[in-house]
CSV table of C-alpha atoms in Angstrom, one decimal:
chain,number,residue,atom,x,y,z
D,1,MET,CA,55.7,86.7,123.4
D,2,LEU,CA,59.4,86.7,122.4
D,3,SER,CA,60.4,84.1,125.0
D,4,VAL,CA,59.3,82.1,127.7
D,5,ASP,CA,60.9,79.8,130.5
D,6,LEU,CA,60.1,75.9,130.4
D,7,ASN,CA,60.7,74.1,133.7
D,8,SER,CA,60.2,70.7,134.8
D,9,ASP,CA,60.6,68.9,138.3
D,10,ILE,CA,63.9,66.8,138.2
D,11,GLY,CA,66.0,64.7,140.5
D,12,GLU,CA,62.7,62.7,142.0
D,13,GLY,CA,64.3,59.7,142.3
D,14,PHE,CA,65.4,58.2,145.8
D,15,GLY,CA,68.3,56.2,146.0
D,16,ALA,CA,68.0,53.4,143.2
D,17,TRP,CA,64.5,54.2,142.6
D,18,HIS,CA,63.3,56.8,139.8
D,19,ILE,CA,59.9,58.3,139.3
D,20,GLY,CA,58.3,58.6,135.8
D,21,ASP,CA,59.1,56.7,132.5
D,22,ASN,CA,62.0,59.2,131.4
D,23,THR,CA,65.5,59.9,132.7
D,24,ASP,CA,66.9,63.4,133.9
D,25,GLU,CA,69.3,63.2,131.2
D,26,GLN,CA,67.1,63.1,128.5
D,27,ILE,CA,64.8,65.8,129.9
D,28,MET,CA,67.4,68.4,131.2
D,29,PRO,CA,68.8,69.5,127.8
D,30,LEU,CA,65.5,70.7,126.8
D,31,ILE,CA,64.2,72.9,129.5
D,32,SER,CA,65.6,76.2,130.7
D,33,SER,CA,64.8,75.7,134.5
D,34,ALA,CA,64.7,72.6,136.8
D,35,ASN,CA,63.1,72.3,140.0
D,36,VAL,CA,65.2,69.9,141.9
D,37,ALA,CA,63.5,67.7,144.4
D,38,THR,CA,65.2,68.4,148.0
D,39,GLY,CA,64.7,65.2,149.9
D,40,PHE,CA,61.3,65.4,151.9
D,41,HIS,CA,59.0,64.1,148.9
D,42,ALA,CA,61.7,62.6,146.8
D,43,GLY,CA,65.5,63.1,146.2
D,44,ASP,CA,68.5,62.5,148.5
D,45,PRO,CA,71.7,64.1,148.9
D,46,SER,CA,73.5,62.1,146.2
D,47,THR,CA,70.9,62.3,143.6
D,48,MET,CA,70.5,66.3,144.4
D,49,TYR,CA,74.2,66.4,143.6
D,50,THR,CA,74.2,64.6,140.3
D,51,THR,CA,71.2,66.4,139.4
D,52,VAL,CA,72.6,69.9,140.2
D,53,GLU,CA,75.9,68.8,138.2
D,54,LEU,CA,73.5,67.8,135.0
D,55,ALA,CA,71.7,71.3,135.3
D,56,GLY,CA,75.2,72.9,135.4
D,57,LYS,CA,76.5,70.9,132.3
D,58,HIS,CA,73.6,72.0,130.2
D,59,GLY,CA,73.4,75.6,131.3
D,60,VAL,CA,69.9,74.9,133.0
D,61,SER,CA,69.1,77.4,136.1
D,62,VAL,CA,68.4,75.4,139.4
D,63,GLY,CA,65.6,76.0,142.0
D,64,ALA,CA,64.7,74.1,144.9
D,65,HIS,CA,61.6,72.1,144.6
D,66,PRO,CA,60.7,71.5,148.7
D,67,GLY,CA,57.8,69.4,149.5
D,68,TYR,CA,55.8,67.8,152.5
D,69,ARG,CA,57.7,65.3,154.4
D,70,ASP,CA,55.9,62.4,152.6
D,71,LEU,CA,58.3,59.9,150.7
D,72,LEU,CA,55.6,57.6,150.8
D,73,GLY,CA,52.8,59.5,149.3
D,74,PHE,CA,55.4,61.6,146.9
D,75,GLY,CA,54.3,64.7,148.6
D,76,ARG,CA,50.8,64.7,147.1
D,77,ARG,CA,49.1,64.2,150.4
D,78,HIS,CA,48.2,67.2,152.6
D,79,ILE,CA,49.8,67.0,156.1
D,80,HIS,CA,48.5,68.8,159.3
D,81,THR,CA,51.0,70.7,160.7
D,82,SER,CA,51.6,74.4,161.9
D,83,ALA,CA,52.6,77.0,159.5
D,84,HIS,CA,56.1,77.6,161.4
D,85,GLU,CA,57.1,73.8,161.3
D,86,LEU,CA,56.0,73.8,157.5
D,87,VAL,CA,58.1,76.9,157.0
D,88,HIS,CA,61.1,75.4,159.0
D,89,ASP,CA,61.1,72.3,156.7
D,90,ILE,CA,61.1,74.6,153.6
D,91,ILE,CA,64.2,76.4,154.8
D,92,TYR,CA,65.8,73.3,155.5
D,93,GLN,CA,65.5,72.0,152.2
D,94,VAL,CA,66.1,75.1,150.3
D,95,GLY,CA,69.2,75.5,152.4
D,96,ALA,CA,70.6,72.0,151.7
D,97,LEU,CA,70.2,72.7,147.7
D,98,ARG,CA,71.6,75.9,148.1
D,99,GLU,CA,74.9,74.5,149.4
D,100,ILE,CA,75.1,71.7,146.9
D,101,ALA,CA,74.6,74.2,144.3
D,102,HIS,CA,77.6,76.2,145.5
D,103,ALA,CA,79.6,73.1,145.6
D,104,HIS,CA,79.2,73.3,141.8
D,105,GLY,CA,79.8,77.0,141.6
D,106,LEU,CA,76.2,77.8,141.1
D,107,THR,CA,73.7,79.9,142.6
D,108,LEU,CA,70.0,79.1,143.1
D,109,GLN,CA,67.5,80.7,140.9
D,110,HIS,CA,64.3,80.1,142.5
D,111,VAL,CA,62.4,78.0,144.7
D,112,LYS,CA,58.9,76.0,143.8
D,113,PRO,CA,57.2,74.1,146.4
D,114,HIS,CA,56.0,70.9,145.3
D,115,GLY,CA,52.6,69.0,144.9
D,116,ALA,CA,50.0,69.4,148.1
D,117,LEU,CA,52.7,72.0,149.7
D,118,TYR,CA,52.4,73.9,146.4
D,119,MET,CA,48.4,74.1,146.9
D,120,HIS,CA,48.5,74.8,150.5
D,121,LEU,CA,50.8,77.7,150.1
D,122,ALA,CA,48.4,79.0,147.3
D,123,ASN,CA,45.4,79.0,149.6
D,124,ASP,CA,46.4,79.3,153.2
D,125,GLN,CA,47.1,83.1,154.4
D,126,ASP,CA,49.0,82.2,157.6
D,127,ALA,CA,51.5,79.7,156.1
D,128,ALA,CA,51.9,81.8,152.7
D,129,GLY,CA,52.6,84.9,154.6
D,130,LEU,CA,55.1,83.4,157.1
D,131,PHE,CA,56.6,81.7,154.1
D,132,ILE,CA,57.2,84.8,152.3
D,133,ASN,CA,58.5,86.8,155.1
D,134,HIS,CA,61.2,84.2,156.0
D,135,LEU,CA,61.9,83.9,152.3
D,136,HIS,CA,62.4,87.5,151.6
D,137,GLN,CA,64.6,87.8,154.8
D,138,LEU,CA,66.7,85.1,153.9
D,139,ALA,CA,67.0,85.1,150.1
D,140,PRO,CA,65.2,88.4,148.8
D,141,GLU,CA,66.6,87.6,145.4
D,142,LEU,CA,65.4,84.2,145.0
D,143,MET,CA,62.6,84.1,142.5
D,144,LEU,CA,59.5,82.3,143.8
D,145,TYR,CA,57.1,80.4,141.1
D,146,VAL,CA,53.7,80.6,141.8
D,147,MET,CA,50.3,80.2,140.5
D,148,HIS,CA,48.7,83.5,139.2
D,149,GLY,CA,46.3,85.1,141.4
D,150,THR,CA,46.8,83.0,144.2
D,151,ARG,CA,47.2,84.4,147.9
D,152,LEU,CA,50.9,83.3,147.8
D,153,HIS,CA,51.3,85.3,144.5
D,154,LYS,CA,49.3,88.2,146.1
D,155,LEU,CA,51.5,88.1,149.3
D,156,ALA,CA,54.8,88.0,147.3
D,157,LEU,CA,53.8,90.8,145.2
D,158,GLU,CA,52.7,92.9,148.4
D,159,LYS,CA,56.6,92.2,149.8
D,160,CYS,CA,58.1,93.1,146.3
D,161,HIS,CA,59.6,89.6,146.2
D,162,PRO,CA,60.5,88.4,142.7
D,163,VAL,CA,57.9,86.2,141.3
D,164,ILE,CA,57.5,83.8,138.4
D,165,CYS,CA,53.8,83.1,137.3
D,166,GLU,CA,53.4,79.4,136.1
D,167,PHE,CA,51.3,77.7,133.0
D,168,TYR,CA,50.6,74.2,133.4
D,169,ALA,CA,50.9,72.4,130.0
D,170,ASP,CA,49.9,68.9,131.4
D,171,ARG,CA,47.3,69.8,134.0
D,172,ASP,CA,43.7,71.1,133.3
D,173,TYR,CA,42.4,74.2,134.6
D,174,ASP,CA,39.0,75.1,136.4
D,175,GLN,CA,37.1,78.3,135.9
D,176,SER,CA,38.7,80.0,138.6
D,177,GLY,CA,42.1,79.7,136.9
D,178,SER,CA,43.2,77.2,139.3
D,179,ILE,CA,44.7,73.7,138.2
D,180,VAL,CA,42.8,70.7,138.9
D,181,PHE,CA,44.8,69.0,141.4
D,182,THR,CA,45.5,64.8,140.7
D,183,ARG,CA,47.4,62.4,142.3
D,184,LYS,CA,47.9,60.6,139.1
D,185,THR,CA,47.8,61.9,135.5
D,186,GLY,CA,47.2,59.6,132.2
D,187,ALA,CA,49.0,59.6,129.0
D,188,LEU,CA,48.4,63.1,127.1
D,189,ASP,CA,48.6,63.9,123.2
D,190,PRO,CA,51.9,65.5,122.7
D,191,GLU,CA,50.5,67.5,119.8
D,192,GLN,CA,47.2,68.7,121.7
D,193,VAL,CA,49.2,70.1,124.5
D,194,ALA,CA,51.7,71.8,122.4
D,195,LYS,CA,48.8,73.4,120.6
D,196,LYS,CA,47.2,74.5,124.1
D,197,VAL,CA,50.7,75.9,125.0
D,198,LEU,CA,51.2,78.0,121.9
D,199,ARG,CA,47.6,79.3,122.0
D,200,ALA,CA,48.1,80.3,125.8
D,201,CYS,CA,51.4,82.2,124.8
D,202,ARG,CA,50.0,84.1,121.8
D,203,GLU,CA,46.6,84.6,123.2
D,204,ASN,CA,47.0,84.3,127.1
D,205,GLN,CA,44.0,81.8,126.8
D,206,VAL,CA,43.0,78.5,128.1
D,207,THR,CA,39.9,76.3,127.7
D,208,THR,CA,38.7,74.7,131.2
D,209,VAL,CA,37.6,71.3,131.9
D,210,ASP,CA,33.9,72.5,131.8
D,211,HIS,CA,34.7,74.0,128.3
D,212,GLN,CA,35.1,77.7,129.4
D,213,GLU,CA,37.6,80.2,128.2
D,214,ILE,CA,39.5,81.8,130.6
D,215,SER,CA,42.7,84.3,130.6
D,216,VAL,CA,46.1,83.1,132.0
D,217,GLN,CA,49.1,85.3,132.7
D,218,PHE,CA,52.4,83.5,133.3
D,219,ASP,CA,56.1,83.7,132.6
D,220,SER,CA,57.2,79.9,132.4
D,221,ILE,CA,55.7,76.7,131.3
D,222,CYS,CA,55.6,73.8,133.8
D,223,ILE,CA,55.7,70.1,132.4
D,224,HIS,CA,55.9,67.3,135.3
D,225,SER,CA,58.8,64.9,134.4
D,226,ASP,CA,56.6,62.2,136.1
D,227,THR,CA,53.6,62.6,133.6
D,228,PRO,CA,53.5,59.5,131.6
D,229,GLY,CA,55.3,60.5,128.3
D,230,ALA,CA,56.8,63.7,129.8
D,231,LEU,CA,60.1,63.3,127.5
D,232,LYS,CA,57.8,63.5,124.4
D,233,LEU,CA,55.6,66.3,125.7
D,234,VAL,CA,58.8,68.6,126.7
D,235,ARG,CA,60.3,68.0,123.2
D,236,VAL,CA,57.1,68.6,121.4
D,237,VAL,CA,56.1,71.6,123.2
D,238,ARG,CA,59.8,73.1,122.8
D,239,GLN,CA,59.9,72.4,118.8
D,240,THR,CA,56.5,74.0,118.4
D,241,LEU,CA,57.1,77.2,120.5
D,242,GLU,CA,60.7,77.5,118.7
D,243,GLN,CA,59.2,77.1,115.3
D,244,ALA,CA,56.8,79.7,116.2
D,245,GLY,CA,59.4,82.1,116.9
D,246,ILE,CA,59.3,81.9,120.8
D,247,ALA,CA,62.6,81.2,122.6
D,248,ILE,CA,63.0,79.0,125.5
D,249,GLN,CA,65.3,80.7,128.2
D,250,ALA,CA,65.4,81.1,131.9
D,251,PRO,CA,63.9,84.2,133.5
D,252,ASN,CA,65.7,87.5,133.1
D,253,PRO,CA,66.1,88.6,136.9
D,254,MET,CA,66.1,92.2,135.7
D,255,ASN,CA,62.7,91.9,134.0
D,256,ILE,CA,61.1,90.0,137.3
D,257,GLN,CA,58.9,92.4,139.6
């Protein structure tokens, strides 16, 4: 692997409140793609505006990070609703960020659902299918960040919609290749996380929570900005990859399926 995308969830405050122990200003220069919260699980119009402005300043590609309508639970609780209502909420959020990006002379690179919504779309056939159909109709060029091998991933490929598969640096994997979903993550050892990421880039292998070895296929590395110590995680992972000759850069649309 000569290069890889490094993405993080950005702009996940609300008004005067901020999530996590780091500022977007510190993380933004270290990543290549920013998943900007779009107001339902976190974020608000002014935060979205300043976050996109910050991304533009550092040459970071911008993506929409829509979530469940769940500010209280930070989008990490499953909301029982119809597939149509869910997709309408996503369209609303993506559209809002797209216009804010246009106000800065930028275009959206991608969309990445957040938290419990990400997991729901990964596994629910009806919701995933409806989402892909609408996304491909409205923005066929907008890359979709997904977990490799999920229903959403497969449906996107069938639709010939461009996808970016992710590797989760700060999450554990189970034997099926899925991440172990958690509402709260403790502090992690940056050196161990970087070692895990470098091995995944070189060997396409990761050790699961039950100490099994599985293969992983990905185009982008995700480090969540609300993980305790996220800034150091991002910094050490980037340094480790660059020292190994692996460049950090946003995906090239010409190379995406």
